[in-house]
Coordinates of C-alpha atoms and ligand atoms in Angstrom, one line a residue:
M1 CA 25.6 -5.3 5.4
T2 CA 25.5 -1.8 4.5
A3 CA 22.5 0.3 4.4
G4 CA 23.9 3.5 3.8
T5 CA 22.8 6.9 4.4
S6 CA 19.6 6.9 2.6
R7 CA 18.1 4.3 4.7
F8 CA 16.4 5.5 7.8
L9 CA 16.3 3.1 10.3
G10 CA 14.5 3.2 13.5
A11 CA 12.1 1.4 16.1
H12 CA 8.6 2.0 17.6
T13 CA 10.1 3.1 21.1
I14 CA 8.5 3.0 24.5
D15 CA 6.7 6.4 25.3
N16 CA 7.0 6.1 29.4
G17 CA 7.5 9.6 30.6
G18 CA 5.5 11.2 27.6
L19 CA 5.9 11.1 23.8
H20 CA 9.1 13.2 23.9
M21 CA 10.6 10.3 25.9
A22 CA 9.7 7.8 23.0
V23 CA 11.7 10.4 20.8
L24 CA 14.8 11.0 22.9
R25 CA 15.0 7.0 23.3
A26 CA 15.2 6.7 19.8
G27 CA 17.9 9.6 19.4
T28 CA 20.3 7.9 21.8
A29 CA 19.6 4.6 20.1
G30 CA 21.3 6.6 17.0
M31 CA 17.9 6.0 15.0
T32 CA 17.0 7.9 12.2
A33 CA 13.4 7.2 11.9
M34 CA 11.0 6.2 14.6
Q35 CA 7.5 5.3 15.5
C36 CA 5.0 6.1 18.5
F37 CA 1.3 6.2 19.3
T38 CA -0.2 9.4 19.8
A39 CA -3.0 8.2 22.2
I40 CA -3.7 4.9 24.0
P41 CA -4.0 2.3 21.2
K42 CA -6.5 0.3 22.7
F43 CA -9.1 3.0 22.5
Y44 CA -10.9 4.9 19.8
G45 CA -9.4 8.3 21.0
D46 CA -12.0 10.1 18.8
K47 CA -12.1 12.7 21.2
A48 CA -8.4 12.9 22.1
T49 CA -6.5 16.3 20.9
I50 CA -2.9 16.9 21.5
K51 CA -2.0 19.8 24.0
P52 CA 0.4 22.4 22.5
E53 CA 2.6 21.6 25.4
R54 CA 3.2 18.2 24.3
V55 CA 3.5 19.3 20.6
A56 CA 6.3 21.7 21.9
R57 CA 7.9 18.9 23.9
F58 CA 7.9 16.5 21.2
K59 CA 9.4 18.8 18.4
A60 CA 12.1 19.9 21.0
A61 CA 13.3 16.6 21.5
L62 CA 12.9 15.6 17.9
A63 CA 15.6 18.4 17.3
K64 CA 18.0 17.1 19.6
T65 CA 18.2 13.8 17.5
M66 CA 19.4 12.7 14.0
I67 CA 15.4 11.8 13.0
Q68 CA 13.8 14.3 10.8
P69 CA 10.3 14.9 11.3
E70 CA 9.2 13.2 7.9
N71 CA 10.8 10.0 9.1
V72 CA 8.5 10.0 12.0
L73 CA 5.7 7.6 11.6
V74 CA 2.7 7.4 14.2
H75 CA 0.9 4.2 14.6
A76 CA -2.8 4.5 14.7
A77 CA -5.1 2.7 17.5
Y78 CA -5.6 -0.9 16.6
V79 CA -9.5 -0.6 17.3
L80 CA -10.1 1.6 14.3
S81 CA -11.9 -0.7 12.1
V82 CA -12.9 1.4 9.3
A83 CA -13.7 -1.9 7.3
T84 CA -16.8 -2.7 9.2
P85 CA -20.2 -2.9 8.0
D86 CA -21.6 -1.7 11.4
D87 CA -22.3 1.9 10.6
D88 CA -22.1 3.2 14.3
K89 CA -18.7 1.4 14.8
W90 CA -17.7 2.9 11.4
E91 CA -18.7 6.3 12.4
R92 CA -16.6 6.3 15.6
A93 CA -13.8 4.4 13.9
S94 CA -13.7 6.9 11.0
A95 CA -13.8 9.9 13.6
G96 CA -10.9 8.2 15.3
L97 CA -8.9 8.0 12.2
T98 CA -9.6 11.6 11.4
K99 CA -8.4 12.6 15.2
E100 CA -5.1 10.4 14.4
L101 CA -4.6 12.6 11.4
E102 CA -5.3 15.7 13.2
R103 CA -2.9 15.0 16.2
S104 CA 0.0 13.5 13.9
S105 CA -0.3 16.7 11.9
A106 CA 0.0 18.9 14.9
L107 CA 2.9 17.1 15.6
G108 CA 4.4 17.5 12.1
V109 CA 5.4 13.8 11.4
G110 CA 5.4 12.3 8.1
A111 CA 2.7 9.9 8.1
V112 CA 0.1 7.9 10.3
C113 CA -0.4 4.1 9.3
F114 CA -3.2 2.1 10.3
H115 CA -4.6 -1.4 10.0
P116 CA -8.1 -1.3 8.0
G117 CA -9.7 -3.9 10.5
S118 CA -12.1 -6.6 9.8
A119 CA -14.9 -6.8 6.9
G120 CA -16.9 -8.7 9.3
T121 CA -20.1 -10.0 7.7
S122 CA -20.0 -8.1 4.8
E123 CA -18.2 -8.5 1.2
R124 CA -14.5 -7.6 1.2
S125 CA -15.1 -5.5 -1.8
A126 CA -17.8 -3.4 -0.1
S127 CA -15.5 -3.1 2.8
T128 CA -12.5 -1.6 0.5
K129 CA -14.9 1.2 -0.4
R130 CA -15.6 1.9 3.4
I131 CA -12.1 2.0 4.4
A132 CA -11.3 4.4 1.4
K133 CA -14.5 6.7 2.5
A134 CA -12.9 7.0 6.1
I135 CA -9.5 7.9 4.4
V136 CA -11.1 10.5 2.3
A137 CA -13.1 11.9 5.3
A138 CA -9.7 12.4 7.5
L139 CA -7.8 14.0 4.3
E140 CA -10.7 16.2 3.3
K141 CA -11.1 17.4 7.1
I142 CA -7.5 17.6 8.1
D143 CA -5.4 19.6 5.5
S144 CA -1.6 18.9 5.9
T145 CA 1.3 17.3 4.9
T146 CA 0.9 14.5 6.9
K147 CA 0.2 11.2 5.0
L148 CA -2.3 8.6 5.9
L149 CA -1.2 5.0 4.9
V150 CA -2.8 1.8 4.9
E151 CA -0.7 -1.2 6.6
N152 CA -0.9 -4.6 4.9
T153 CA -2.0 -7.2 7.6
A154 CA -1.5 -10.7 8.4
G155 CA -4.9 -11.4 7.2
A156 CA -6.3 -13.4 10.1
G157 CA -10.2 -14.0 9.6
K158 CA -12.0 -11.3 7.5
T159 CA -9.1 -8.9 8.1
M160 CA -8.7 -6.2 5.2
G161 CA -5.5 -5.3 3.5
K162 CA -4.3 -8.9 3.2
T163 CA -3.2 -8.9 -0.5
A164 CA -1.3 -6.6 -2.8
Q165 CA -4.8 -6.6 -4.9
E166 CA -6.8 -5.6 -1.9
V167 CA -4.4 -2.7 -0.7
G168 CA -4.4 -1.7 -4.3
E169 CA -8.5 -1.7 -4.4
I170 CA -8.6 0.0 -1.3
L171 CA -6.4 3.1 -2.9
S172 CA -8.1 3.0 -5.9
H173 CA -11.3 4.4 -4.5
V174 CA -9.5 7.3 -3.3
P175 CA -10.0 10.4 -5.7
K176 CA -7.0 11.5 -7.5
A177 CA -6.8 14.9 -6.0
L178 CA -6.3 13.2 -2.6
R179 CA -4.1 10.4 -3.9
S180 CA -0.7 12.2 -2.9
R181 CA -1.8 12.1 0.6
T182 CA -2.3 8.5 0.9
G183 CA -0.4 5.1 0.4
Y184 CA 0.6 2.3 2.0
G185 CA 3.4 0.6 3.8
L186 CA 4.3 -3.2 4.1
D187 CA 5.1 -5.2 7.4
T188 CA 7.5 -8.1 6.6
C189 CA 5.8 -10.4 9.6
H190 CA 2.1 -9.4 8.0
L191 CA 3.5 -10.5 4.4
F192 CA 4.8 -13.5 5.5
S193 CA 2.3 -14.7 7.9
S194 CA -0.5 -13.8 5.2
G195 CA 1.5 -16.1 2.7
Y196 CA 4.1 -14.2 0.8
D197 CA 7.1 -16.3 1.1
I198 CA 9.4 -13.6 1.0
T199 CA 12.4 -15.9 2.7
K200 CA 12.5 -18.2 -0.7
S201 CA 14.8 -16.1 -2.3
K202 CA 15.8 -12.3 -3.4
Q203 CA 13.9 -12.9 -6.4
E204 CA 10.9 -13.7 -4.7
L205 CA 11.1 -10.8 -2.3
T206 CA 11.5 -8.5 -5.2
A207 CA 8.5 -10.2 -7.0
V208 CA 6.3 -9.6 -3.8
L209 CA 7.4 -5.8 -3.9
D210 CA 6.7 -5.7 -7.5
E211 CA 3.5 -6.8 -7.2
F212 CA 2.5 -4.4 -4.6
E213 CA 3.9 -1.7 -6.7
S214 CA 2.0 -2.7 -9.7
E215 CA -1.3 -3.2 -7.8
T216 CA -1.2 0.2 -6.3
G217 CA 0.4 2.1 -8.6
E218 CA 3.3 3.4 -6.4
Q219 CA 5.9 2.3 -3.8
P220 CA 5.5 1.6 -0.3
S221 CA 5.8 4.4 1.9
F222 CA 7.2 2.7 4.9
F223 CA 8.3 -0.8 6.1
H224 CA 7.8 -2.4 9.4
L225 CA 10.9 -4.9 10.0
N226 CA 9.6 -7.6 11.9
D227 CA 10.5 -11.4 12.2
S228 CA 7.4 -13.9 12.6
E229 CA 6.6 -16.1 15.3
G230 CA 3.9 -18.0 12.7
E231 CA 4.6 -19.9 10.0
L232 CA 4.0 -19.1 6.3
G233 CA 0.4 -18.5 5.7
S234 CA -0.2 -18.8 9.5
N235 CA -2.1 -15.6 9.7
R236 CA -0.6 -15.1 13.1
D237 CA 0.4 -11.4 13.8
R238 CA 3.0 -12.0 16.4
H239 CA 6.5 -10.2 15.8
V240 CA 9.8 -11.5 17.2
L241 CA 13.3 -10.5 17.0
I242 CA 14.8 -10.3 13.6
G243 CA 16.7 -14.0 13.7
D244 CA 14.5 -15.6 16.2
G245 CA 11.5 -16.2 14.1
H246 CA 10.4 -17.9 10.5
I247 CA 11.8 -15.2 8.3
G248 CA 15.3 -15.2 9.6
R249 CA 17.9 -12.5 8.8
Q250 CA 18.8 -13.0 5.3
P251 CA 15.4 -11.6 3.4
F252 CA 16.2 -8.3 5.6
E253 CA 19.4 -8.2 3.8
W254 CA 17.8 -8.4 0.5
L255 CA 14.9 -5.9 1.6
L256 CA 18.0 -3.5 2.4
Q257 CA 19.3 -3.9 -0.9
D258 CA 16.4 -3.0 -2.7
R259 CA 15.3 0.4 -3.9
R260 CA 12.2 0.4 -2.4
S261 CA 13.6 0.7 1.1
E262 CA 15.2 4.0 0.4
G263 CA 14.2 7.3 1.5
I264 CA 11.4 5.9 3.8
P265 CA 10.9 4.9 7.3
L266 CA 12.2 1.4 8.1
I267 CA 10.6 0.8 11.8
L268 CA 11.0 -2.4 13.8
E269 CA 8.5 -3.7 16.0
T270 CA 10.2 -6.1 17.5
P271 CA 10.0 -6.8 21.4
Q272 CA 11.9 -4.5 23.8
L273 CA 13.7 -5.6 26.8
N274 CA 12.7 -2.7 29.3
Y275 CA 9.1 -2.1 29.1
D276 CA 9.0 -0.6 32.4
I277 CA 11.9 1.7 31.7
A278 CA 11.6 4.7 34.3
D279 CA 10.1 7.8 32.9
D280 CA 13.1 10.1 33.0
D281 CA 15.3 7.4 31.8
D282 CA 16.3 8.2 27.9
S283 CA 18.6 5.2 27.5
P284 CA 17.9 3.0 24.3
D285 CA 16.6 -0.2 24.6
P286 CA 19.1 -3.0 24.4
Y287 CA 17.2 -5.2 21.8
D288 CA 16.7 -2.1 19.7
L289 CA 20.4 -1.6 19.7
K290 CA 20.8 -5.2 18.7
M291 CA 18.6 -5.3 15.9
I292 CA 20.1 -1.9 14.4
K293 CA 23.8 -3.5 14.8
L294 CA 22.3 -6.8 12.9
L295 CA 20.7 -4.5 10.0
L296 CA 23.4 -2.0 9.4
Ligands
LIG301 ZN1 3.3 -3.4 11.8
LIG302 ZN1 1.8 -6.9 13.3

C-alpha cells in the first residue's frame, strides 16, 4: 500500500520524561503526525497552565522532526464531560476544555480533540446544545488558530457523538463565525463499535464517510486508526493493534485510498510495547514501527 506524501501518519506516543520526549519518540519513528496529552488525562486540568519552558522544549523537539505543528493533535482529558446535565460538573468540564485549548494554543499545535461525554439523564438533543456551548465558550475565550474538534465515540450508555447525525447536530449549534475553528474527527474503532460496518466493503466505508460529510457539512479533521477488540455494535471502546481486532487490515487500506484521509493527522492509538520506557530514551515504540510499516 502506498499512502503517499500527503498522508500524515503518526501515533499517540508515550510522554515519559516530558512532552518533548513524546515528540522525539514520534520523530525517531519517522512519523509525520503525532498526538499527546498536555495534562494528566484523568483530571479536569481546569487549573493547569503550561509553563513557557515546557513550550520551548516542545517546539525545539518538534523542529528536529518531520512533523509540522499543524499535524500535531492534542487529546483532551477523558473526564471533560461537557454533555452532562449537571450544572456544576458542566462548569468544571467546560473550564477544563477551555484550558485544553489554552495549553494547545500555547504549544501552537493544529488541534485539540475531545470526547463529548455522557448525556446522563437528559435528552440527547438538549445535550448537543450543552456540548456546543462549551465549544463556543472555549473558542470565545481563546483566540488562536488551534482548532477544537469533536471525536465520534463508541456509544456506550448515553455517550454523545455516536452517530453522524449527532456530531452534525452538535456542530450545528456553533455560530457561523466560529465554525471554521471547530469540526470533528473519526476513530475507526469507535465507528465500528458504535455500529458502522466499515469492514463490509470499500463502498460501505465510503458511504459512512459520505454520511458524516453530509451531516456535518465538512470532511473530518483527523482520523484515529485503531482496530477494535469489541464486535460490530458492541459499543466497546477497546483499541487493539491493526490486524488483531474485528476490523482487520483491509479497511485501513481503503481509508488510506480515500481523499478524506489526505492532508490531516492520521493517528494510531494502538497499544505500545514499552510503557515503561526510560525518561531519556527517545527510541520509537516497536509496536508503532510495526503499525507504520503495515500501513505505508
Ligand atoms: Zn480516538
Ligand atoms: Zn477509543
